[in-house]
DNA sequence: ATGGTTGCAAACACTTTGCACATGA
DNA sequence: TCATGTGCAAAGTGTTTGCAACCAT
């Protein structure tokens, strides 16, 4: 019942951006909705294959790219050699990555919108997005 | 003469971080010093091979990683699928990338150090570096 | 029914690694 | 001299693409 409900929600969400609600897409939406840190594609694949939903890397890459085009996902890079993704529906925030243990924390203590507006006007450019990530040592690793 | 002088400088610079001044390394330092935007490795390889200095991708990747370890280079990601590098000796700045034409501008109008300090204290973490990049449309492409 | 979606295999881009040879200090 | 660095080839990731079969609408 719970599953059915969530599936239904995702269906509406997906159809709303002209995408068919296939099992892999619905499962991926569910995963993204219940995860609090940016996911890389390999993690998504592993998760899906652990569930009832067998799928293929090519499919997941395609879904993720589609979701990004449709504006459902933000792309994030944390200086690894790969992309991570987060739902755009989550409140805007930045990240802190511990270089020792790899832990990722959300940073939402402030906004750089004012700065962004100032730069935009001064340079006569249009800023559509930004990425701001911090790197260092987390509380635990500092001990 | 000019070349000899620059070579000499790089030799000191390289030996200063316990690296031998080989032709590829010196040429790469020269390139990095005279370029104002973050370079990807393929661009470095193409440049070196156009010059007198024939070299191999593996070598350039190794040099770049060494330079980074030694603190000579900063790694930058602009949401492409690859790394870019800049000399750490350049004044700290951020970047703006035009999503239409790919142009990269330096953004050094402001600092987020105050913000960084506040986050660091509040969360009891140690922030060692950050990346802040802006994406949008440049002046030209807005026309 | 039919156009969007998938799986599979192959290819591509970027990066790393092993090892024998070469070279800077 | 000899530890360090290089070239070459091979392999390892992450990602994209072509195409026939499949399935959501």
Tab-separated table of C-alpha atoms (C1' of nucleotides) in Angstrom:
chain	number	residue	atom	x	y	z
A	1	UNK	CA	0.000	0.000	0.000
A	2	UNK	CA	2.712	2.389	0.955
A	3	UNK	CA	4.667	1.332	-2.087
A	4	UNK	CA	1.666	1.684	-4.298
A	5	UNK	CA	1.142	5.189	-3.048
A	6	UNK	CA	4.714	6.235	-3.624
A	7	UNK	CA	4.690	4.651	-7.064
A	8	UNK	CA	1.628	6.600	-7.903
A	9	UNK	CA	3.217	9.851	-6.793
A	10	UNK	CA	6.272	9.229	-8.898
A	11	UNK	CA	4.110	8.404	-11.870
A	12	UNK	CA	2.474	11.797	-11.684
A	13	UNK	CA	5.811	13.433	-11.169
A	14	UNK	CA	7.342	11.626	-14.140
A	15	UNK	CA	4.419	12.022	-16.497
A	16	UNK	CA	4.456	15.681	-15.550
A	17	UNK	CA	7.771	16.050	-17.348
A	18	UNK	CA	6.777	13.794	-20.260
A	19	UNK	CA	8.517	10.693	-19.016
A	20	UNK	CA	6.963	7.253	-18.761
A	21	UNK	CA	6.832	5.713	-15.311
A	22	UNK	CA	8.965	2.610	-15.792
A	23	UNK	CA	10.019	0.436	-12.834
A	24	UNK	CA	13.642	1.638	-12.938
A	25	UNK	CA	12.633	5.285	-13.027
A	26	UNK	CA	10.153	4.957	-10.197
A	27	UNK	CA	12.625	3.026	-8.059
A	28	UNK	CA	15.278	5.638	-8.742
A	29	UNK	CA	12.960	8.478	-7.763
A	30	UNK	CA	12.187	6.664	-4.535
A	31	UNK	CA	15.871	6.195	-3.827
A	32	UNK	CA	16.651	9.836	-4.501
A	33	UNK	CA	13.769	10.972	-2.322
A	34	UNK	CA	14.919	8.950	0.647
A	35	UNK	CA	18.636	9.669	0.416
A	36	UNK	CA	20.145	12.731	1.976
A	37	UNK	CA	23.425	12.903	0.125
A	38	UNK	CA	24.326	13.238	-3.539
A	39	UNK	CA	24.463	9.825	-5.205
A	40	UNK	CA	26.807	8.597	-7.887
A	41	UNK	CA	25.502	6.331	-10.630
A	42	UNK	CA	27.293	3.209	-9.426
A	43	UNK	CA	25.558	3.511	-6.056
A	44	UNK	CA	22.218	3.823	-7.815
A	45	UNK	CA	22.913	0.725	-9.907
A	46	UNK	CA	23.945	-1.310	-6.872
A	47	UNK	CA	20.857	-0.224	-4.979
A	48	UNK	CA	18.467	-0.978	-7.819
A	49	UNK	CA	19.951	-4.404	-8.407
A	50	UNK	CA	19.688	-5.250	-4.709
A	51	UNK	CA	15.996	-4.441	-4.964
A	52	UNK	CA	13.507	-6.220	-7.148
A	53	UNK	CA	14.486	-3.933	-10.048
A	54	UNK	CA	17.225	-5.465	-12.196
A	55	UNK	CA	18.707	-2.893	-14.491
A	56	UNK	CA	21.676	-1.958	-16.633
A	57	UNK	CA	24.301	0.792	-16.239
A	58	UNK	CA	23.407	2.276	-19.633
A	59	UNK	CA	19.799	2.591	-18.527
A	60	UNK	CA	20.665	4.327	-15.280
A	61	UNK	CA	23.003	6.760	-17.023
A	62	UNK	CA	20.236	7.490	-19.503
A	63	UNK	CA	17.655	8.019	-16.775
A	64	UNK	CA	19.930	10.286	-14.804
A	65	UNK	CA	20.707	12.403	-17.862
A	66	UNK	CA	17.039	12.646	-18.723
A	67	UNK	CA	16.127	13.620	-15.172
A	68	UNK	CA	18.775	16.315	-15.303
A	69	UNK	CA	17.521	17.654	-18.641
A	70	UNK	CA	14.004	17.730	-17.252
A	71	UNK	CA	15.216	19.677	-14.265
A	72	UNK	CA	14.522	16.972	-11.682
A	73	UNK	CA	18.189	16.578	-10.722
A	74	UNK	CA	21.163	18.760	-9.935
A	75	UNK	CA	24.625	17.595	-10.899
A	76	UNK	CA	27.305	17.813	-8.221
A	77	UNK	CA	31.048	17.246	-8.401
A	78	UNK	CA	33.147	16.619	-5.330
A	79	UNK	CA	36.556	16.408	-6.997
A	80	UNK	CA	36.214	12.705	-7.573
A	81	UNK	CA	36.325	11.460	-11.140
A	82	UNK	CA	32.573	11.124	-11.392
A	83	UNK	CA	29.225	12.886	-11.164
A	84	UNK	CA	26.779	12.864	-8.292
A	85	UNK	CA	23.132	13.844	-8.388
A	86	UNK	CA	20.543	15.286	-6.015
A	87	UNK	CA	16.868	16.099	-6.388
A	88	UNK	CA	16.339	19.731	-7.292
A	89	UNK	CA	13.260	19.681	-5.095
A	90	UNK	CA	15.458	19.663	-2.015
A	91	UNK	CA	16.229	23.072	-0.506
A	92	UNK	CA	19.316	24.631	-2.053
A	93	UNK	CA	22.491	23.897	-0.127
A	94	UNK	CA	26.199	23.273	-0.416
A	95	UNK	CA	28.429	20.432	0.767
A	96	UNK	CA	31.349	19.719	2.980
A	97	UNK	CA	33.477	16.679	2.177
A	98	UNK	CA	35.886	15.180	4.695
A	99	UNK	CA	39.075	14.414	2.808
A	100	UNK	CA	39.959	11.728	5.339
A	101	UNK	CA	36.818	9.619	5.719
A	102	UNK	CA	34.799	10.823	2.745
A	103	UNK	CA	31.779	11.861	4.815
A	104	UNK	CA	29.526	14.400	3.131
A	105	UNK	CA	27.627	17.046	5.109
A	106	UNK	CA	25.047	19.473	3.809
A	107	UNK	CA	25.914	23.117	4.345
A	108	UNK	CA	22.905	25.376	4.259
A	109	UNK	CA	23.885	27.995	6.800
A	110	UNK	CA	24.019	30.813	4.297
A	111	UNK	CA	23.305	31.980	0.783
A	112	UNK	CA	25.510	33.600	-1.793
A	113	UNK	CA	22.622	35.036	-3.744
A	114	UNK	CA	23.548	38.634	-2.952
A	115	UNK	CA	27.067	38.035	-4.182
A	116	UNK	CA	25.723	36.303	-7.260
A	117	UNK	CA	23.441	39.225	-8.070
A	118	UNK	CA	26.279	41.698	-7.688
A	119	UNK	CA	28.611	39.748	-9.987
A	120	UNK	CA	25.888	39.284	-12.525
A	121	UNK	CA	25.157	42.971	-12.775
A	122	UNK	CA	28.765	44.084	-12.724
A	123	UNK	CA	29.765	41.714	-15.521
A	124	UNK	CA	26.562	41.794	-17.504
A	125	UNK	CA	26.316	38.032	-17.458
A	126	UNK	CA	23.429	35.748	-16.486
A	127	UNK	CA	24.281	33.327	-13.708
A	128	UNK	CA	21.990	30.322	-13.814
A	129	UNK	CA	23.595	28.155	-11.172
A	130	UNK	CA	26.663	27.757	-9.046
A	131	UNK	CA	28.511	25.051	-7.224
A	132	UNK	CA	30.071	25.676	-3.846
A	133	UNK	CA	31.729	22.795	-2.060
A	134	UNK	CA	34.051	22.735	0.927
A	135	UNK	CA	36.824	20.245	1.589
A	136	UNK	CA	38.678	19.480	4.787
A	137	UNK	CA	38.500	17.392	7.937
A	138	UNK	CA	35.296	16.491	9.718
A	139	UNK	CA	34.757	16.675	13.481
A	140	UNK	CA	35.432	12.972	13.920
A	141	UNK	CA	38.625	12.879	11.920
A	142	UNK	CA	40.014	15.895	13.769
A	143	UNK	CA	40.052	13.965	17.063
B	1	UNK	CA	68.069	33.814	-23.477
B	2	UNK	CA	64.545	34.387	-22.353
B	3	UNK	CA	63.913	30.692	-22.490
B	4	UNK	CA	67.066	29.955	-20.593
B	5	UNK	CA	66.029	32.345	-17.876
B	6	UNK	CA	62.568	30.857	-17.500
B	7	UNK	CA	63.990	27.361	-17.531
B	8	UNK	CA	66.312	28.299	-14.775
B	9	UNK	CA	63.481	29.698	-12.682
B	10	UNK	CA	61.446	26.556	-13.080
B	11	UNK	CA	64.419	24.458	-12.116
B	12	UNK	CA	64.674	26.265	-8.813
B	13	UNK	CA	60.939	26.031	-8.347
B	14	UNK	CA	60.892	22.306	-9.104
B	15	UNK	CA	63.976	21.389	-7.112
B	16	UNK	CA	62.452	23.346	-4.253
B	17	UNK	CA	59.752	20.694	-3.978
B	18	UNK	CA	62.159	17.783	-4.554
B	19	UNK	CA	61.345	17.310	-8.210
B	20	UNK	CA	63.887	17.021	-11.018
B	21	UNK	CA	63.683	19.636	-13.737
B	22	UNK	CA	62.971	17.499	-16.778
B	23	UNK	CA	62.042	19.047	-20.140
B	24	UNK	CA	58.376	18.040	-19.878
B	25	UNK	CA	58.036	19.456	-16.373
B	26	UNK	CA	59.717	22.728	-17.227
B	27	UNK	CA	57.634	23.149	-20.372
B	28	UNK	CA	54.482	22.427	-18.406
B	29	UNK	CA	55.382	24.981	-15.734
B	30	UNK	CA	55.949	27.545	-18.473
B	31	UNK	CA	52.594	26.749	-20.026
B	32	UNK	CA	50.793	27.007	-16.714
B	33	UNK	CA	52.505	30.290	-15.918
B	34	UNK	CA	51.484	31.882	-19.167
B	35	UNK	CA	47.913	30.608	-19.296
B	36	UNK	CA	45.114	32.422	-17.560
B	37	UNK	CA	42.516	29.701	-17.425
B	38	UNK	CA	42.447	26.268	-15.842
B	39	UNK	CA	43.876	23.679	-18.237
B	40	UNK	CA	42.796	20.109	-18.778
B	41	UNK	CA	45.405	17.436	-19.383
B	42	UNK	CA	44.575	16.907	-23.052
B	43	UNK	CA	45.265	20.573	-23.736
B	44	UNK	CA	48.606	20.268	-21.981
B	45	UNK	CA	49.511	17.204	-24.040
B	46	UNK	CA	48.564	18.906	-27.318
B	47	UNK	CA	50.556	21.992	-26.398
B	48	UNK	CA	53.648	20.069	-25.363
B	49	UNK	CA	53.610	17.969	-28.506
B	50	UNK	CA	53.278	21.067	-30.681
B	51	UNK	CA	56.409	22.376	-29.010
B	52	UNK	CA	59.798	20.779	-29.131
B	53	UNK	CA	58.830	18.589	-26.164
B	54	UNK	CA	57.375	15.261	-27.313
B	55	UNK	CA	55.691	13.507	-24.428
B	56	UNK	CA	53.173	10.853	-23.449
B	57	UNK	CA	49.752	11.164	-21.786
B	58	UNK	CA	50.851	8.935	-18.916
B	59	UNK	CA	53.761	11.260	-18.227
B	60	UNK	CA	51.610	14.371	-18.186
B	61	UNK	CA	49.066	12.772	-15.884
B	62	UNK	CA	51.905	11.745	-13.593
B	63	UNK	CA	53.421	15.225	-13.614
B	64	UNK	CA	50.118	16.881	-12.930
B	65	UNK	CA	49.393	14.570	-10.000
B	66	UNK	CA	52.851	15.154	-8.595
B	67	UNK	CA	52.507	18.927	-8.951
B	68	UNK	CA	49.201	18.722	-7.124
B	69	UNK	CA	50.676	16.615	-4.295
B	70	UNK	CA	53.509	19.085	-3.970
B	71	UNK	CA	51.038	21.936	-3.735
B	72	UNK	CA	51.980	23.601	-7.007
B	73	UNK	CA	48.565	23.060	-8.580
B	74	UNK	CA	44.926	23.417	-7.662
B	75	UNK	CA	42.396	21.015	-9.108
B	76	UNK	CA	39.267	22.531	-10.607
B	77	UNK	CA	36.086	20.922	-11.888
B	78	UNK	CA	33.680	22.733	-14.174
B	79	UNK	CA	31.037	20.015	-14.461
B	80	UNK	CA	32.740	18.448	-17.426
B	81	UNK	CA	33.902	14.882	-17.100
B	82	UNK	CA	37.500	15.822	-16.449
B	83	UNK	CA	39.887	17.728	-14.215
B	84	UNK	CA	41.455	21.092	-14.829
B	85	UNK	CA	44.453	22.581	-13.082
B	86	UNK	CA	45.765	26.027	-12.173
B	87	UNK	CA	48.913	27.205	-10.455
B	88	UNK	CA	48.359	27.726	-6.747
B	89	UNK	CA	50.676	30.716	-6.961
B	90	UNK	CA	47.957	32.681	-8.733
B	91	UNK	CA	45.738	34.828	-6.515
B	92	UNK	CA	42.752	32.894	-5.222
B	93	UNK	CA	39.674	33.281	-7.387
B	94	UNK	CA	36.577	31.546	-8.670
B	95	UNK	CA	35.264	30.926	-12.169
B	96	UNK	CA	32.327	31.658	-14.376
B	97	UNK	CA	31.622	29.256	-17.240
B	98	UNK	CA	29.366	30.183	-20.135
B	99	UNK	CA	27.144	27.192	-20.786
B	100	UNK	CA	26.688	28.257	-24.390
B	101	UNK	CA	30.181	29.015	-25.693
B	102	UNK	CA	32.300	27.472	-22.948
B	103	UNK	CA	34.215	30.658	-22.179
B	104	UNK	CA	35.776	30.751	-18.732
B	105	UNK	CA	36.151	33.981	-16.749
B	106	UNK	CA	37.955	34.473	-13.485
B	107	UNK	CA	35.788	35.803	-10.678
B	108	UNK	CA	37.782	37.486	-7.950
B	109	UNK	CA	35.390	40.221	-6.903
B	110	UNK	CA	34.877	38.858	-3.438
B	111	UNK	CA	35.942	36.352	-0.814
B	112	UNK	CA	33.982	33.815	1.144
B	113	UNK	CA	36.561	33.544	3.872
B	114	UNK	CA	34.292	35.060	6.530
B	115	UNK	CA	31.588	32.561	5.679
B	116	UNK	CA	34.129	29.763	5.706
B	117	UNK	CA	35.388	30.750	9.145
B	118	UNK	CA	31.863	30.889	10.530
B	119	UNK	CA	30.939	27.451	9.196
B	120	UNK	CA	34.176	25.992	10.443
B	121	UNK	CA	33.616	27.191	13.976
B	122	UNK	CA	29.938	26.346	14.110
B	123	UNK	CA	30.488	22.779	12.923
B	124	UNK	CA	33.846	22.155	14.528
B	125	UNK	CA	35.351	21.089	11.236
B	126	UNK	CA	38.531	22.201	9.492
B	127	UNK	CA	37.950	23.597	6.018
B	128	UNK	CA	41.086	23.337	3.926
B	129	UNK	CA	39.763	24.438	0.567
B	130	UNK	CA	36.616	25.150	-1.351
B	131	UNK	CA	35.417	25.285	-4.910
B	132	UNK	CA	33.012	27.929	-6.068
B	133	UNK	CA	32.087	28.049	-9.708
B	134	UNK	CA	29.295	29.870	-11.506
B	135	UNK	CA	27.489	28.723	-14.627
B	136	UNK	CA	25.308	30.671	-17.020
B	137	UNK	CA	25.469	32.862	-20.107
B	138	UNK	CA	28.290	35.266	-20.884
B	139	UNK	CA	27.851	38.823	-22.130
B	140	UNK	CA	28.402	37.807	-25.733
B	141	UNK	CA	25.999	34.921	-25.751
B	142	UNK	CA	23.262	37.023	-24.154
B	143	UNK	CA	23.126	39.290	-27.209
C	1	DA	C1'	-0.608	0.281	-31.929
C	2	DT	C1'	3.389	2.735	-31.591
C	3	DG	C1'	6.775	5.641	-29.899
C	4	DG	C1'	9.340	5.869	-25.838
C	5	DT	C1'	12.505	2.702	-23.120
C	6	DT	C1'	15.448	-0.974	-22.133
C	7	DG	C1'	19.320	-4.487	-22.358
C	8	DC	C1'	23.280	-5.857	-24.361
C	9	DA	C1'	27.537	-5.137	-26.510
C	10	DA	C1'	30.666	-2.181	-28.197
C	11	DA	C1'	32.989	2.014	-28.088
C	12	DC	C1'	34.686	6.280	-26.063
C	13	DA	C1'	37.019	9.566	-22.871
C	14	DC	C1'	39.766	10.141	-19.024
C	15	DT	C1'	43.065	8.307	-15.921
C	16	DT	C1'	46.218	4.876	-13.749
C	17	DT	C1'	49.718	1.237	-13.627
C	18	DG	C1'	53.703	-2.124	-14.670
C	19	DC	C1'	57.936	-2.533	-16.453
C	20	DA	C1'	62.127	-1.854	-19.071
C	21	DC	C1'	64.843	1.889	-20.541
C	22	DA	C1'	66.644	6.569	-20.099
C	23	DT	C1'	68.331	10.617	-17.613
C	24	DG	C1'	69.113	14.543	-14.105
C	25	DA	C1'	71.625	15.508	-9.920
D	1	DT	C1'	76.264	6.277	-10.320
D	2	DC	C1'	71.634	5.459	-9.276
D	3	DA	C1'	67.327	7.080	-7.676
D	4	DT	C1'	64.034	9.361	-10.287
D	5	DG	C1'	61.497	9.976	-14.435
D	6	DT	C1'	59.801	8.478	-19.093
D	7	DG	C1'	57.586	5.859	-22.953
D	8	DC	C1'	54.859	2.278	-24.307
D	9	DA	C1'	51.256	-0.868	-23.771
D	10	DA	C1'	47.717	-2.550	-21.175
D	11	DA	C1'	44.115	-2.049	-18.118
D	12	DG	C1'	40.748	0.408	-15.104
D	13	DT	C1'	36.890	3.740	-14.413
D	14	DG	C1'	33.058	6.421	-15.778
D	15	DT	C1'	30.054	7.363	-19.510
D	16	DT	C1'	27.794	7.191	-24.174
D	17	DT	C1'	25.797	5.016	-28.284
D	18	DG	C1'	23.622	1.692	-31.874
D	19	DC	C1'	20.289	-1.480	-32.422
D	20	DA	C1'	16.825	-4.986	-31.818
D	21	DA	C1'	13.394	-6.295	-28.521
D	22	DC	C1'	10.059	-4.606	-25.162
D	23	DC	C1'	6.483	-2.177	-22.773
D	24	DA	C1'	3.776	2.093	-20.960
D	25	DT	C1'	0.361	4.872	-22.639
